């Protein structure tokens, strides 16, 4: 506890601050342990095209804590970013994804699938990020054309030229890019046309109330029109109902992801969805 009497003392630690700090330190130590002990899990959520065919998946990390159970990324990715632990975590995610892509490449029923991986700003900003991605693809014999990296607008706050350069290098090797959570950040339209993205992901927060909020409908409509004019695909996130999907389809949205099609789950569940045993074969729509 900082001294609360004398003169100029201004660092008064409140009990809540102490608790928060303890929590952070605890969490950081646990996170380091988690990486060592391989407590992370990679979940897969299907992405479908306008006909309802599964075209791929997004990988979403989960932390299977031995005592606290499954922890969602929202609870630990921000701290992992701050502490730099996102770098080893991100490398693990990429390795897992490449391992899976290599496996899919050997199976004609799965070889067409695209795998989207979330990349943090801190991770992307590593000076050797491009080399890391290419080495991981090569180590696993994974096809670069099947890998999509999801970046967020926060990446564009600094050094856009550097970002373009890295994206171009990876694109040259066949890797694709999606702009995640589009519309929630700060991206400038001037940058957007210079960045080699393949798709814009319409954020869950706009899709959620798209049928009841005129403003959200207007935003979604604008995003799709913008993407069309820049020749980018659109992927709607957080599609939970058929009416939402139909509304988005009417606006010309290309791809869909959300609980309506499938929740994030273990890779086996995703693969079963793509190639169900003959008796339960149906099309999603
Ligand atoms: P994101 O990349 O925008 O992922 C979409 C989030 O929406 C996921 O949350 C997903 O589970 C959720 N979602 C999918 N469909 C629906 C739906 O129909 N309704 C609703 N309400 N939500 C839906 P999740 O898995 O909790 O991940 C949250 C965020 O954590 C991700 O947002 C991403 O920014 C980050 N994240 C996840 N995995 C990784 C990773 O491997 N690396 C990094 N750097 N970040 C990750
Ligand atoms: Mg994402
Ligand atoms: Mg998103
Ligand atoms: Mg998000």
Short mmCIF file of C-alpha atoms and ligand atoms in Angstrom, two decimals:
data_model
loop_
_atom_site.label_atom_id
_atom_site.label_comp_id
_atom_site.label_asym_id
_atom_site.label_seq_id
_atom_site.Cartn_x
_atom_site.Cartn_y
_atom_site.Cartn_z
CA UNK A 1 0.00 0.00 0.00
CA UNK A 2 1.45 3.37 -0.99
CA UNK A 3 1.76 5.93 1.69
CA UNK A 4 -1.38 7.93 2.10
CA UNK A 5 -0.15 10.69 4.37
CA UNK A 6 2.79 12.93 3.61
CA UNK A 7 2.93 15.56 0.96
CA UNK A 8 2.95 14.59 -2.69
CA UNK A 9 2.15 10.91 -2.52
CA UNK A 10 -0.32 10.24 -5.31
CA UNK A 11 -0.14 6.49 -5.84
CA UNK A 12 -2.85 5.25 -3.59
CA UNK A 13 -3.62 1.60 -4.29
CA UNK A 14 -7.20 0.73 -3.75
CA UNK A 15 -8.06 -2.83 -2.75
CA UNK A 16 -9.88 -3.39 -6.06
CA UNK A 17 -6.77 -2.34 -7.95
CA UNK A 18 -4.69 -4.75 -5.91
CA UNK A 19 -7.14 -7.52 -6.66
CA UNK A 20 -7.11 -6.73 -10.36
CA UNK A 21 -3.33 -6.70 -10.38
CA UNK A 22 -3.18 -10.01 -8.51
CA UNK A 23 -5.67 -11.39 -10.99
CA UNK A 24 -3.54 -10.30 -13.92
CA UNK A 25 -0.38 -11.74 -12.42
CA UNK A 26 -2.20 -14.95 -11.63
CA UNK A 27 -3.63 -15.10 -15.10
CA UNK A 28 -0.31 -14.37 -16.77
CA UNK A 29 1.41 -17.15 -14.82
CA UNK A 30 -1.45 -19.53 -15.63
CA UNK A 31 -1.28 -18.56 -19.30
CA UNK A 32 2.46 -19.35 -19.45
CA UNK A 33 1.75 -22.71 -17.86
CA UNK A 34 -1.09 -23.32 -20.30
CA UNK A 35 1.19 -22.89 -23.29
CA UNK A 36 3.74 -25.27 -21.79
CA UNK A 37 1.15 -27.87 -20.84
CA UNK A 38 -0.77 -27.59 -24.13
CA UNK A 39 -4.04 -26.64 -22.48
CA UNK A 40 -5.19 -24.72 -25.56
CA UNK A 41 -7.77 -26.24 -27.91
CA UNK A 42 -8.67 -25.24 -31.43
CA UNK A 43 -12.36 -25.16 -32.28
CA UNK A 44 -13.75 -25.03 -35.79
CA UNK A 45 -16.86 -23.18 -36.96
CA UNK A 46 -18.28 -23.83 -40.44
CA UNK A 47 -18.51 -21.16 -43.14
CA UNK A 48 -20.99 -21.70 -45.96
CA UNK A 49 -21.68 -20.22 -49.39
CA UNK A 50 -24.99 -18.92 -50.77
CA UNK A 51 -26.15 -22.47 -51.56
CA UNK A 52 -25.39 -23.66 -48.05
CA UNK A 53 -22.36 -25.70 -49.04
CA UNK A 54 -19.63 -25.75 -46.42
CA UNK A 55 -16.64 -23.99 -47.94
CA UNK A 56 -14.42 -23.93 -44.89
CA UNK A 57 -14.08 -23.08 -41.23
CA UNK A 58 -12.75 -20.45 -38.89
CA UNK A 59 -10.48 -21.66 -36.10
CA UNK A 60 -11.36 -20.26 -32.67
CA UNK A 61 -9.12 -20.86 -29.70
CA UNK A 62 -10.32 -22.15 -26.32
CA UNK A 63 -8.40 -22.58 -23.09
CA UNK A 64 -9.17 -25.86 -21.39
CA UNK A 65 -8.11 -24.94 -17.87
CA UNK A 66 -7.58 -27.95 -15.57
CA UNK A 67 -9.62 -26.37 -12.73
CA UNK A 68 -11.64 -23.59 -14.29
CA UNK A 69 -12.90 -25.41 -17.35
CA UNK A 70 -13.26 -23.94 -20.81
CA UNK A 71 -12.20 -20.28 -21.01
CA UNK A 72 -13.23 -18.26 -24.05
CA UNK A 73 -10.71 -16.16 -25.98
CA UNK A 74 -12.35 -12.87 -24.98
CA UNK A 75 -11.15 -13.58 -21.42
CA UNK A 76 -7.47 -14.16 -22.18
CA UNK A 77 -6.51 -12.92 -25.66
CA UNK A 78 -6.28 -9.25 -24.52
CA UNK A 79 -3.85 -10.17 -21.71
CA UNK A 80 -1.94 -12.46 -24.08
CA UNK A 81 -1.59 -9.46 -26.40
CA UNK A 82 -0.34 -7.18 -23.63
CA UNK A 83 2.20 -9.65 -22.33
CA UNK A 84 3.43 -10.81 -25.72
CA UNK A 85 2.27 -14.36 -24.93
CA UNK A 86 0.08 -14.06 -28.00
CA UNK A 87 3.20 -14.76 -30.08
CA UNK A 88 3.74 -18.36 -28.89
CA UNK A 89 -0.04 -18.85 -28.75
CA UNK A 90 -0.42 -17.58 -32.29
CA UNK A 91 2.39 -19.83 -33.48
CA UNK A 92 0.69 -22.80 -31.87
CA UNK A 93 -2.63 -21.92 -33.55
CA UNK A 94 -0.97 -21.55 -36.94
CA UNK A 95 0.88 -24.86 -36.57
CA UNK A 96 -2.35 -26.64 -35.61
CA UNK A 97 -4.19 -25.08 -38.54
CA UNK A 98 -1.43 -26.05 -40.99
CA UNK A 99 -1.38 -29.58 -39.62
CA UNK A 100 -5.10 -29.82 -40.30
CA UNK A 101 -4.83 -28.29 -43.78
CA UNK A 102 -2.17 -30.84 -44.68
CA UNK A 103 -4.45 -33.62 -43.48
CA UNK A 104 -7.39 -32.27 -45.48
CA UNK A 105 -5.22 -32.06 -48.60
CA UNK A 106 -4.89 -35.86 -48.55
CA UNK A 107 -8.67 -36.41 -48.46
CA UNK A 108 -10.65 -35.61 -51.63
CA UNK A 109 -13.78 -34.93 -49.54
CA UNK A 110 -11.98 -32.25 -47.49
CA UNK A 111 -9.30 -30.90 -49.82
CA UNK A 112 -11.46 -27.98 -51.01
CA UNK A 113 -11.91 -26.49 -47.54
CA UNK A 114 -10.56 -23.05 -46.68
CA UNK A 115 -9.28 -22.52 -43.14
CA UNK A 116 -9.42 -19.05 -41.58
CA UNK A 117 -7.09 -18.23 -38.71
CA UNK A 118 -7.29 -15.15 -36.47
CA UNK A 119 -4.06 -13.17 -36.26
CA UNK A 120 -3.45 -10.60 -33.52
CA UNK A 121 -1.91 -7.23 -34.19
CA UNK A 122 1.09 -8.01 -31.98
CA UNK A 123 1.64 -11.27 -33.82
CA UNK A 124 1.38 -9.70 -37.27
CA UNK A 125 3.80 -6.95 -36.23
CA UNK A 126 6.60 -9.43 -35.51
CA UNK A 127 9.36 -8.50 -37.96
CA UNK A 128 9.60 -12.11 -39.13
CA UNK A 129 5.85 -12.77 -39.32
CA UNK A 130 5.92 -13.56 -43.05
CA UNK A 131 8.82 -15.99 -42.63
CA UNK A 132 7.05 -17.65 -39.68
CA UNK A 133 3.88 -18.25 -41.66
CA UNK A 134 5.73 -19.57 -44.71
CA UNK A 135 7.92 -21.83 -42.57
CA UNK A 136 4.91 -23.22 -40.72
CA UNK A 137 3.10 -23.95 -43.99
CA UNK A 138 6.21 -25.62 -45.41
CA UNK A 139 6.99 -27.63 -42.25
CA UNK A 140 3.53 -29.17 -42.36
CA UNK A 141 3.29 -29.45 -46.16
CA UNK A 142 0.10 -27.39 -46.01
CA UNK A 143 -1.29 -25.75 -49.17
CA UNK A 144 -1.01 -21.92 -48.77
CA UNK A 145 -4.02 -21.43 -51.09
CA UNK A 146 -6.25 -22.99 -48.41
CA UNK A 147 -5.12 -20.63 -45.65
CA UNK A 148 -6.91 -17.35 -44.90
CA UNK A 149 -5.60 -14.96 -42.28
CA UNK A 150 -8.17 -12.82 -40.47
CA UNK A 151 -6.84 -9.39 -39.54
CA UNK A 152 -8.59 -6.56 -37.73
CA UNK A 153 -8.77 -2.87 -38.48
CA UNK A 154 -6.63 -2.03 -35.43
CA UNK A 155 -3.66 -3.21 -37.48
CA UNK A 156 -4.10 -0.19 -39.71
CA UNK A 157 -3.53 2.37 -36.97
CA UNK A 158 0.20 2.37 -37.59
CA UNK A 159 2.56 1.74 -40.48
CA UNK A 160 0.10 0.84 -43.21
CA UNK A 161 2.92 0.53 -45.75
CA UNK A 162 4.51 -2.21 -43.65
CA UNK A 163 1.19 -4.01 -43.40
CA UNK A 164 0.66 -3.87 -47.16
CA UNK A 165 4.18 -5.17 -47.75
CA UNK A 166 3.69 -8.20 -45.49
CA UNK A 167 0.26 -8.96 -46.93
CA UNK A 168 1.62 -8.75 -50.48
CA UNK A 169 4.43 -11.17 -49.71
CA UNK A 170 2.07 -13.74 -48.25
CA UNK A 171 -0.49 -13.20 -50.99
CA UNK A 172 2.25 -13.88 -53.52
CA UNK A 173 2.54 -17.35 -51.94
CA UNK A 174 -1.21 -17.94 -52.21
CA UNK A 175 -2.40 -16.93 -48.73
CA UNK A 176 -5.73 -15.02 -48.53
CA UNK A 177 -6.88 -12.29 -46.14
CA UNK A 178 -10.17 -11.32 -44.53
CA UNK A 179 -10.83 -8.10 -42.65
CA UNK A 180 -12.48 -9.22 -39.41
CA UNK A 181 -15.15 -7.32 -37.44
CA UNK A 182 -15.47 -4.85 -40.27
CA UNK A 183 -17.16 -1.61 -39.29
CA UNK A 184 -16.31 -1.76 -35.59
CA UNK A 185 -12.83 -0.24 -35.89
CA UNK A 186 -11.13 2.71 -37.45
CA UNK A 187 -10.28 1.66 -40.96
CA UNK A 188 -10.16 4.38 -43.51
CA UNK A 189 -11.78 3.73 -46.85
CA UNK A 190 -8.67 5.15 -48.52
CA UNK A 191 -6.58 2.32 -47.04
CA UNK A 192 -9.17 -0.30 -47.75
CA UNK A 193 -8.74 -0.05 -51.49
CA UNK A 194 -4.96 -0.36 -51.20
CA UNK A 195 -4.91 -3.39 -48.96
CA UNK A 196 -5.02 -6.78 -50.68
CA UNK A 197 -7.97 -8.21 -48.74
CA UNK A 198 -10.13 -10.92 -50.31
CA UNK A 199 -13.12 -10.52 -48.00
CA UNK A 200 -14.79 -8.30 -45.42
CA UNK A 201 -16.37 -9.96 -42.42
CA UNK A 202 -19.52 -8.19 -41.30
CA UNK A 203 -19.36 -8.03 -37.52
CA UNK A 204 -21.78 -9.98 -35.31
CA UNK A 205 -22.94 -6.71 -33.74
CA UNK A 206 -24.52 -5.59 -37.03
CA UNK A 207 -25.98 -8.98 -37.92
CA UNK A 208 -27.60 -9.62 -34.53
CA UNK A 209 -30.44 -7.08 -34.94
CA UNK A 210 -30.37 -6.73 -38.70
CA UNK A 211 -34.08 -7.64 -38.94
CA UNK A 212 -35.29 -5.24 -36.25
CA UNK A 213 -32.89 -2.29 -36.33
CA UNK A 214 -33.15 -0.15 -39.45
CA UNK A 215 -29.71 1.32 -38.70
CA UNK A 216 -28.05 -2.08 -38.63
CA UNK A 217 -29.78 -3.06 -41.87
CA UNK A 218 -28.53 0.15 -43.47
CA UNK A 219 -24.96 -0.49 -42.28
CA UNK A 220 -24.98 -4.07 -43.54
CA UNK A 221 -26.37 -2.95 -46.87
CA UNK A 222 -23.64 -0.32 -47.15
CA UNK A 223 -20.86 -2.77 -46.24
CA UNK A 224 -22.04 -5.22 -48.90
CA UNK A 225 -22.28 -2.48 -51.54
CA UNK A 226 -18.82 -1.21 -50.59
CA UNK A 227 -17.35 -4.72 -50.74
CA UNK A 228 -18.97 -5.31 -54.13
CA UNK A 229 -17.54 -2.14 -55.59
CA UNK A 230 -14.06 -3.05 -54.27
CA UNK A 231 -14.55 -6.62 -55.59
CA UNK A 232 -14.31 -8.15 -52.15
CA UNK A 233 -16.39 -11.03 -50.84
CA UNK A 234 -18.56 -10.52 -47.78
CA UNK A 235 -18.82 -12.98 -44.91
CA UNK A 236 -21.63 -12.40 -42.41
CA UNK A 237 -20.70 -13.42 -38.87
CA UNK A 238 -23.17 -14.41 -36.16
CA UNK A 239 -26.00 -15.64 -38.39
CA UNK A 240 -28.35 -17.36 -35.96
CA UNK A 241 -31.63 -17.70 -37.88
CA UNK A 242 -32.91 -18.49 -41.37
CA UNK A 243 -34.71 -15.11 -41.69
CA UNK A 244 -31.39 -13.34 -40.95
CA UNK A 245 -29.68 -15.44 -43.58
CA UNK A 246 -32.42 -14.78 -46.13
CA UNK A 247 -32.29 -11.04 -45.50
CA UNK A 248 -28.50 -11.02 -45.94
CA UNK A 249 -28.80 -13.14 -49.08
CA UNK A 250 -31.24 -10.63 -50.53
CA UNK A 251 -28.62 -7.92 -50.00
CA UNK A 252 -26.10 -10.04 -51.90
CA UNK A 253 -23.96 -11.36 -49.05
CA UNK A 254 -21.66 -14.14 -50.29
CA UNK A 255 -20.75 -16.27 -47.28
CA UNK A 256 -22.23 -17.03 -43.88
CA UNK A 257 -21.04 -18.13 -40.47
CA UNK A 258 -23.01 -18.49 -37.27
CA UNK A 259 -24.88 -20.74 -34.88
CA UNK A 260 -27.55 -21.31 -37.54
CA UNK A 261 -24.99 -23.35 -39.49
CA UNK A 262 -23.01 -24.65 -36.57
CA UNK A 263 -21.35 -23.64 -33.34
CA UNK A 264 -17.59 -23.71 -32.94
CA UNK A 265 -16.59 -27.25 -31.94
CA UNK A 266 -13.85 -29.87 -32.03
CA UNK A 267 -12.42 -30.64 -35.46
CA UNK A 268 -14.07 -34.06 -35.59
CA UNK A 269 -17.51 -32.47 -35.30
CA UNK A 270 -16.70 -30.09 -38.14
CA UNK A 271 -15.39 -32.85 -40.39
CA UNK A 272 -18.47 -34.97 -39.70
CA UNK A 273 -20.60 -32.02 -40.80
CA UNK A 274 -18.69 -31.89 -44.11
CA UNK A 275 -18.69 -35.63 -44.75
CA UNK A 276 -21.54 -37.09 -42.72
CA UNK A 277 -22.01 -40.85 -42.59
CA UNK A 278 -24.25 -41.63 -45.63
CA UNK A 279 -27.42 -42.15 -43.55
CA UNK A 280 -27.50 -38.60 -42.19
CA UNK A 281 -26.41 -36.69 -45.28
CA UNK A 282 -28.32 -33.43 -45.79
CA UNK A 283 -27.51 -29.98 -47.11
CA UNK A 284 -27.42 -26.99 -44.85
CA UNK A 285 -29.10 -23.91 -46.15
P1 LIG B 1 -13.94 -13.30 -34.17
O1 LIG B 1 -12.74 -13.71 -34.92
O2 LIG B 1 -14.72 -12.16 -34.71
O3 LIG B 1 -14.81 -14.62 -34.07
C1 LIG B 1 -16.21 -14.65 -34.11
C2 LIG B 1 -16.81 -14.82 -32.73
O4 LIG B 1 -18.23 -14.87 -32.86
C3 LIG B 1 -16.41 -16.13 -32.05
O5 LIG B 1 -16.33 -15.87 -30.66
C4 LIG B 1 -17.60 -17.03 -32.35
O6 LIG B 1 -17.75 -18.09 -31.44
C5 LIG B 1 -18.74 -16.04 -32.26
N1 LIG B 1 -19.92 -16.48 -32.98
C6 LIG B 1 -19.97 -17.29 -34.07
N2 LIG B 1 -21.24 -17.47 -34.49
C7 LIG B 1 -22.02 -16.77 -33.65
C8 LIG B 1 -23.44 -16.56 -33.57
O7 LIG B 1 -24.24 -17.06 -34.36
N3 LIG B 1 -23.88 -15.76 -32.56
C9 LIG B 1 -23.02 -15.17 -31.68
N4 LIG B 1 -23.53 -14.41 -30.71
N5 LIG B 1 -21.68 -15.34 -31.72
C10 LIG B 1 -21.19 -16.13 -32.70
P2 LIG B 1 -15.17 -16.50 -29.77
O8 LIG B 1 -14.89 -17.92 -30.22
O9 LIG B 1 -15.52 -16.28 -28.35
O10 LIG B 1 -13.93 -15.63 -30.17
C11 LIG B 1 -13.91 -14.26 -29.84
C12 LIG B 1 -12.75 -13.55 -30.46
O11 LIG B 1 -11.50 -14.01 -29.94
C13 LIG B 1 -12.62 -13.76 -31.96
O12 LIG B 1 -13.55 -12.93 -32.65
C14 LIG B 1 -11.19 -13.38 -32.19
O13 LIG B 1 -11.06 -11.98 -32.27
C15 LIG B 1 -10.52 -13.86 -30.92
N6 LIG B 1 -9.86 -15.15 -31.20
C16 LIG B 1 -10.39 -16.38 -31.24
N7 LIG B 1 -9.45 -17.32 -31.55
C17 LIG B 1 -8.30 -16.63 -31.71
C18 LIG B 1 -6.95 -17.01 -32.07
O14 LIG B 1 -6.63 -18.19 -32.33
N8 LIG B 1 -6.04 -16.02 -32.14
C19 LIG B 1 -6.36 -14.70 -31.91
N9 LIG B 1 -5.39 -13.79 -31.99
N10 LIG B 1 -7.60 -14.32 -31.60
C20 LIG B 1 -8.56 -15.26 -31.50
MG1 LIG B 2 -12.27 -14.00 -36.80
MG1 LIG B 3 -15.29 -11.18 -36.21
MG1 LIG B 4 -14.41 -10.33 -32.81
#
